[in-house]
Amino acid sequence: MISAREALERLREGNRRFASDVRSRDTLTSHQMRRNKLAAGQEPFAIILGCSDSRVPAEIVFDQGLGDLFVIRVAGNIVASSQVGSVEFAAARFGTRLVVVLGHSQCGAVLATLEELQQPTDNQSRNLRSIVDRVRPSVEALLATELRHDPDALVRHAVRANIRVSANQLRHGSEVLEQLIQKEGLLVVGAEYSLETGVVDFFDRMPE
């Protein structure tokens, strides 16, 4: 299995291809050939915890193919027990050493949370509320700052704050992942995908 740094560079290169509208030869390989090769097992080189938004499919955004990425998608790229368990499974079972929390500009879950905090509703389903409640701690404090007077800037900061919180929850909310970070070189980073440009900005806790 490749190192976290190598995996990170591979994702960066793939995203550069995607943003430039270029496809790698590997991702154009016959799906049947890849399926046959992967039927006996998988070795994903990166774990992506991303948002469910239909505009941000990780394999396409990073120009990767079958078997390359272990992807967990949930609205708002939030971290709950099932997401932590999925990351633990892939990191421990496959030896994958890079975890990316991938948020994106204009995230609907973040927007919904800001709206709920500013104008609470009574008829929100408990399931939707559970997502809002996960996002709330990362963005609530922003409403006490001058950002509340600038809606666009508020959303931009809230999206990044939510990514940082999710990444920190993975780093510090699991004994399994903490041990892999300390002893096995596991790296957890936060990144934001721009819906406008197609570029992924790896901005949180990057290796020096």
Coordinates of C-alpha atoms in Angstrom, one line a residue:
M1 CA 0.0 0.0 0.0
I2 CA 1.3 3.5 -0.8
S3 CA 2.0 6.1 1.8
A4 CA -0.4 8.9 2.7
R5 CA 1.8 11.5 1.0
E6 CA 1.9 9.4 -2.2
A7 CA -1.9 8.9 -2.1
L8 CA -2.4 12.7 -1.6
E9 CA -0.3 13.5 -4.6
R10 CA -2.2 10.9 -6.6
L11 CA -5.5 12.6 -5.7
R12 CA -4.0 16.1 -6.5
E13 CA -2.9 14.9 -9.9
G14 CA -6.2 13.3 -10.6
N15 CA -8.1 16.5 -9.7
R16 CA -5.8 18.6 -11.9
R17 CA -6.8 16.3 -14.8
F18 CA -10.5 16.6 -13.9
A19 CA -10.4 20.4 -13.6
S20 CA -8.5 20.5 -17.0
D21 CA -11.0 18.2 -18.6
V22 CA -8.4 15.5 -19.2
R23 CA -8.9 11.8 -18.4
S24 CA -6.1 9.4 -17.5
R25 CA -5.5 6.2 -19.6
D26 CA -6.1 4.1 -16.4
T27 CA -9.6 5.4 -15.8
L28 CA -10.5 4.7 -19.5
T29 CA -9.4 1.0 -19.1
S30 CA -12.1 -1.5 -19.8
H31 CA -14.5 -1.8 -16.8
Q32 CA -14.7 -5.5 -17.4
M33 CA -11.0 -5.9 -17.1
R34 CA -11.0 -3.9 -13.8
R35 CA -13.9 -5.9 -12.5
N36 CA -12.2 -9.2 -13.1
K37 CA -9.1 -8.0 -11.5
L38 CA -10.9 -6.7 -8.4
A39 CA -13.3 -9.5 -7.9
A40 CA -10.8 -11.3 -5.5
G41 CA -10.1 -8.2 -3.4
Q42 CA -9.5 -4.5 -3.1
E43 CA -6.7 -2.2 -2.1
P44 CA -8.1 1.4 -2.2
F45 CA -5.3 3.9 -1.8
A46 CA -7.5 6.6 -0.2
I47 CA -10.6 6.8 2.0
I48 CA -13.0 9.7 1.1
L49 CA -15.7 10.9 3.5
G50 CA -17.7 13.2 1.3
C51 CA -21.0 14.8 0.9
S52 CA -23.9 13.1 -0.9
D53 CA -24.3 16.0 -3.2
S54 CA -24.8 14.6 -6.8
R55 CA -22.3 17.2 -8.1
V56 CA -19.4 15.9 -6.1
P57 CA -18.7 12.2 -7.0
A58 CA -15.3 11.5 -5.6
E59 CA -14.2 9.0 -8.2
I60 CA -14.9 11.5 -11.0
V61 CA -13.6 14.6 -9.2
F62 CA -10.3 12.8 -8.6
D63 CA -10.2 11.0 -11.9
Q64 CA -10.0 7.5 -10.4
G65 CA -11.4 4.2 -11.4
L66 CA -12.9 1.0 -9.9
G67 CA -11.1 -0.1 -6.7
D68 CA -9.1 3.1 -6.2
L69 CA -11.1 4.9 -3.6
F70 CA -13.1 3.7 -0.5
V71 CA -15.9 6.3 -0.5
I72 CA -18.4 7.1 2.3
R73 CA -21.0 9.7 1.4
V74 CA -23.4 11.4 3.7
A75 CA -25.2 14.8 3.5
G76 CA -22.9 17.5 4.9
N77 CA -19.9 15.1 5.2
I78 CA -20.9 14.7 8.8
V79 CA -19.3 12.2 11.2
A80 CA -21.5 9.7 13.1
S81 CA -20.7 6.2 14.4
S82 CA -21.4 4.5 11.1
Q83 CA -19.0 6.8 9.2
V84 CA -16.3 6.4 11.8
G85 CA -16.7 2.6 11.7
S86 CA -16.5 2.6 7.9
V87 CA -13.2 4.6 8.0
E88 CA -11.8 2.3 10.7
F89 CA -12.8 -0.7 8.6
A90 CA -11.0 0.5 5.4
A91 CA -7.9 1.8 7.3
A92 CA -7.5 -1.4 9.3
R93 CA -8.5 -4.0 6.7
F94 CA -6.9 -2.6 3.6
G95 CA -4.0 -0.6 5.1
T96 CA -5.2 2.6 3.4
R97 CA -3.2 5.5 4.9
L98 CA -5.0 8.6 3.7
V99 CA -8.4 9.8 4.8
V100 CA -9.9 12.9 3.1
V101 CA -13.0 14.7 4.4
L102 CA -14.3 16.3 1.2
G103 CA -16.8 19.1 1.6
H104 CA -17.8 21.5 -1.2
S105 CA -18.9 25.1 -1.8
Q106 CA -22.6 25.9 -1.3
C107 CA -23.2 22.7 0.7
G108 CA -26.9 22.3 1.2
A109 CA -26.6 20.7 4.6
V110 CA -24.6 23.7 5.8
L111 CA -27.0 26.1 4.3
A112 CA -29.9 24.3 5.9
T113 CA -28.2 24.4 9.3
L114 CA -27.6 28.2 9.0
E115 CA -31.2 28.7 8.0
E116 CA -32.4 26.7 10.9
L117 CA -30.2 28.5 13.4
Q118 CA -31.4 31.9 12.1
Q119 CA -35.1 31.0 11.6
P120 CA -36.0 27.8 13.5
T121 CA -38.8 25.6 12.1
D122 CA -41.2 23.3 14.0
N123 CA -41.9 20.8 11.2
Q124 CA -38.5 19.5 10.3
S125 CA -38.3 15.7 10.3
R126 CA -36.2 14.1 13.1
N127 CA -34.0 12.5 10.5
L128 CA -33.1 15.8 8.8
R129 CA -32.7 17.4 12.2
S130 CA -30.1 14.8 13.1
I131 CA -28.0 16.0 10.2
V132 CA -28.5 19.7 11.2
D133 CA -27.6 18.9 14.8
R134 CA -24.3 17.3 13.6
V135 CA -23.4 20.4 11.6
R136 CA -24.6 22.9 14.1
P137 CA -21.6 22.9 16.5
S138 CA -19.2 23.8 13.7
V139 CA -21.1 26.8 12.4
E140 CA -23.1 28.2 15.3
A141 CA -20.3 30.4 16.6
L142 CA -20.0 32.1 13.3
L143 CA -23.4 33.7 13.7
A144 CA -22.0 35.7 16.6
T145 CA -19.4 37.3 14.4
E146 CA -19.5 40.0 11.7
L147 CA -20.0 37.3 9.2
R148 CA -23.7 37.3 10.0
H149 CA -23.9 40.5 7.9
D150 CA -22.3 38.9 4.8
P151 CA -24.3 35.8 3.8
D152 CA -21.8 34.7 1.1
A153 CA -18.8 34.9 3.4
L154 CA -20.8 33.2 6.2
V155 CA -21.5 30.2 4.0
R156 CA -17.9 30.0 2.8
H157 CA -16.5 30.0 6.4
A158 CA -19.2 27.7 7.6
V159 CA -18.4 25.1 4.9
R160 CA -14.7 25.1 5.9
A161 CA -15.5 25.0 9.6
N162 CA -17.7 22.0 9.1
I163 CA -15.0 20.2 7.2
R164 CA -12.5 20.9 9.9
V165 CA -14.8 19.7 12.7
S166 CA -15.5 16.4 10.8
A167 CA -11.7 15.8 10.2
N168 CA -11.0 16.5 13.9
Q169 CA -13.7 14.1 14.9
L170 CA -12.1 11.3 12.9
R171 CA -8.6 12.2 14.3
H172 CA -9.7 12.2 17.9
G173 CA -13.0 10.3 18.1
S174 CA -11.7 6.8 17.5
E175 CA -9.0 4.9 19.4
V176 CA -8.4 2.8 16.3
L177 CA -7.8 5.8 14.1
E178 CA -5.7 7.5 16.8
Q179 CA -3.4 4.5 17.0
L180 CA -3.1 4.3 13.2
I181 CA -2.2 8.0 13.1
Q182 CA 0.4 7.7 15.9
K183 CA 2.0 4.5 14.8
E184 CA 1.1 3.6 11.2
G185 CA 1.3 6.9 9.3
L186 CA -2.4 7.4 8.8
L187 CA -3.2 11.0 7.7
V188 CA -6.6 12.7 7.9
V189 CA -7.0 15.9 5.9
G190 CA -9.8 18.2 5.1
A191 CA -10.5 19.5 1.6
E192 CA -13.1 21.6 -0.2
Y193 CA -14.3 21.1 -3.8
S194 CA -15.4 24.1 -5.8
L195 CA -18.6 23.6 -7.7
E196 CA -17.6 26.5 -9.9
T197 CA -14.0 25.5 -10.9
G198 CA -13.9 21.8 -10.2
V199 CA -10.7 22.3 -8.1
V200 CA -10.2 20.6 -4.8
D201 CA -8.4 22.7 -2.2
F202 CA -6.6 20.6 0.5
F203 CA -6.5 23.2 3.2
D204 CA -6.8 21.4 6.6
R205 CA -3.9 19.7 8.4
M206 CA -1.6 19.2 5.5
P207 CA 1.7 17.5 6.0
E208 CA 4.8 19.8 6.0

